[in-house]
Amino acid sequence: MGTGERPLTFFALILPFLAAAAAPFLTRLLKHNAAWVLALAPLWMFSHFAGMSGPVSEGAAIAGGFDWIPSLGVRFSWYIDGLSLTFALLITGIGTLIVLYSGGYLKGHPHQGRFFSFILMFMGAMQGLVVADSFLMLFVFWELTSITSFLLIGFDHAREASRRAALQALVVTGLGGLSLLASLLVIGAASGQNDLSGLLASGDAMRNSPLYLAALILLLGGAFTKSAQFPFHFWLPNAMEAPTPVSAYLHSATMVKAGVYLVMRMNPVMGDTAAWETILPLFGGVTLLVGTLLALRQTDLKLMLAYTTVASLGLLVMLTGLGSEKAVEAAVLYLIAHSMFKGALFMVAGLIDHESGTRDIRLLGGLRGAMPITFAAAILAALSMGGLPLFFGFLAKEEIYAAVAFGGGWATLVTIVAIVGNALMFAIAFAVGLRPFIGAPAKTPKHAHEGPVLLWLGPVVLALSGLLAGLFSTVAHRLLSSPMASAVSGQDLQIDISTMPHIGMPLLLSVLTIAFGIGAYLSLDRLRASMASVLKAIGWGPDRGFDQAIRGLLRLSFSVTKVVQSGRLDIYMTVTFIAVALTLLVPMVLFDELPSMPVFPDLWFYEWTVVAIAVIGLGAVVYAQDRLTAIVSLGIQGFAVALLFMLMGAPDLSFTQFMVETLSVVILALVMTRLRLSVSDHRPTGQKVLDISVAGACGLAFGMLLLKVTQLPFDETLSTFFKNYSLVIAHGRNVVNVIIVDFRGLDTLGEIAVVMITGLAILALIRIRTKDQAVPAKRKGRR
C-alpha cells in the first residue's frame, strides 16, 4: 500500500462521522437539498475503495493502520481483501443512494438533520466493521452498529412501537455483541493472534485447538443475533418501525449482513469441520423456511420484504456452512444480487407509501400509469429477485443449485429447502414488484403520482445495476465476485458463470422453482389465509417470548432488589462487613497465607498504660447503657492510638489522629442528640450475637492481614523515593506532610470533599428533622 493511501483510507473511515457532525447545520441551511451535499461523502468513499479493485482483483490485500494503544500492542488497523472490499463498495454505493433517498422521503420533517446524522454514523460504523483488522477495532465498530441502529429504528421515538422495536434490536444484538467479545478473547488465546490478518495466516491453528468448539459457539452467537437467524429472527421485522430509508439500507447492505460477513470472514480458519458444516446449514435452512413462510402471512409491503430478508440471510448462512467451492461462489453471488434487488424493492415500497399513503397490498393496484418510473424499477428488481435470466439474481440462483444439487451428505434435503425457499421468495418478489402496479386503479388515501427524483433515483440505479451486472458478468466477476469468493474460501477461485442458460440439473431446478413460484404468486391470498390460521393455532412465538423474558427479568430484578436493598442501614452494614471479613480471611486460609504467631514486644510501663486505656475504652463502649456514653467511650480508642503514634516517633500523625477523633466524637454527639434517637440499645440477643460475631471476624481479619504484612520483608523502594525527592521536587523536609499535600494531594482533596459532603448531609438531616418537629407545633398553636 502506498504511503499516500494510508491517510486517505483513514480519512475514508472517519469521513461519515465528520459528515454526520455537519448534517444538522447543512440541513438547517439547505433543507432537504442537503442530501445532495451529504451524499458526496459516501460517493467519495465509494470512488476511493473502487480504486483498490485493481490490485485486490489480482490477489493482493491492502493493509494499513496506526498505533492505537501502543503499550498494549493495539492498532487502529484495516485489512482490505476481496471480501471487505465488496462490502465496502456495497455500503458506500448503496449508502450514497440512501442519503439521497432520505432527502426526498423525509422532506419537511422537523428532525431530518438528526436523521442524516444517524444514518451517516451508521454507515461509518458498518464501514469500519468490514475493513477492521484488529479484534478490538472489529468489536468497537460491531457495537457501534448496534447503537446507531437503535437510534435509527427508534427515530420516531414518540411512538411506543418504535421504542419497543429499537430496544428489542439493541437487547438481542447487544447480547450477541457480548458473545462476539468472548469469542474474540477465546480465539486470541487459542491462536495467539489479535488481528484478522494474522488469524487468516495461522492455518489450522483454530481448527486444531481444544478451544475451537467454544470459540465457534460464541462466534455464532454474535453472528446469528446480528443476522437474525432463527430463533433470533424476530427483531428484524419489528425493525420496520424505522423510516423506510433505514429499512432499505439495513436490509440490503449493512447491519443484518454483518453476521454473514463475520461467518464468511472466519470460514478459512474455522470452516471445513463437522460442527461448522452441521450447525450453519441447519440454522440457515430453518431460517430460510421460517422467513419465507412468515412473509406469506404479511400484507404490508415492508414486512413482506423484511421476512424475505430473514430468509435470504438464512440462505447465505446455509451456503457458507456447506463449505464447497460452488457453495461459496453461490453465497457470494447471492449476497451481491440481494443487496441490489432488495435495496431497490424497499425503496419502491417506501415510494409507494410516500405517494399513495399506504403500504397495504390489499389496498393497492393500477399504479403503473401514475408511477411509471417506479414501476420500471420495481419490475426489474423483482425479475432479479425471482432469478430470471439476464439478471445477476439468475446467476446466483443457478450457482445455488449447482452447489446443492451435486453436494454430498444431506444434499437432497438442502436442495428441497433451497427450492421451496426460492420459490416462495419468487412469489413475494412479484407480489411487491408487480401486484401494486397492475389491475384496476385502487382508491388510495393519497392521490398517487410519481415521486421526485430524490425518491426514484435510488431504486432505478440499483435495479439497473442488477441487470448490468448480469449482462456484463465477466467484468463483475473479475472485480467483485471472484476476489470475494477467494477471500471467503481461503484459496483462489474464479467464477465464470454467465447469463446464458446451460442445460443441466441447475437449470431444471431453476425452472421448477419458477413454476412453483408462479403457482404461489397466483395463490398468494389463499396461502396468506392458511398461514394466518397456522400462526393463530400456534399462538406463541419468539417475539412474544422476548416480551415474557423481559417481564420475567424485571420481576426477578424487583425480587432481588427487595432482598438486597431492604432500606435498612443495619442490614447494609452487616452484609458489607461480612463481605469484608470473608474477602480477607478466605484467601489467607485457602492459599495458606496465615501469619505466624507474633511475639509480644517488651513494653515500658507507660506503654502498658496506653494499652490499658484502650482496653478500658473498649469495655466502656461495649457495656455503655446509652448512645452518648458509647460515642464518648469510642473516642478513647482513637486517643489511645494517637498516644501510641506519639510514643513511636510520629507526632504529625498523632496530632492528626487527635483532631480526627475529637471531631468525630463531637459531630456524632451533636447528631445523636439532635436526631432524638432512643436513649439505649434495644437489640435482641440474637442480633447482638450476630453483630459481635461479625465485628470479631472483621477485627480478626484485619489483625491477621496486618500481621502478615509486617512479617514480610520490608521493601524500601517507596521510602527511598520519598526521602530522595521530597525536598527536591516538593521543597519539603517533612516527608509525611509532603506525601499528604503534594504526592497524594488529590487524594487529600478528595478526603476533604468527602468530609464536607458528609457534613452537608448531616446538616440536611438535622434541618429536615427540625422542620418535621416544627410543623405539629404550629398546628397546635392554631388550634
XYZ file of C-alpha atoms in Angstrom, residues 584 588 593-596 701-715:
21
model
C -9.747 -11.065 53.859
C -5.485 -16.462 53.568
C -1.066 -17.397 53.905
C -1.926 -17.224 57.613
C 0.605 -15.251 59.673
C 2.779 -16.948 62.239
C -9.247 -10.491 59.570
C -7.639 -7.055 59.678
C -5.354 -8.111 62.523
C -4.155 -11.186 60.654
C -3.684 -9.167 57.470
C -1.563 -6.577 59.256
C 0.471 -9.286 60.983
C 1.090 -10.998 57.640
C 2.176 -7.732 56.045
C 4.569 -6.868 58.855
C 6.123 -10.328 58.710
C 7.058 -9.928 55.036
C 10.457 -8.457 54.073
C 10.289 -4.697 54.080
C 10.502 -3.085 50.650
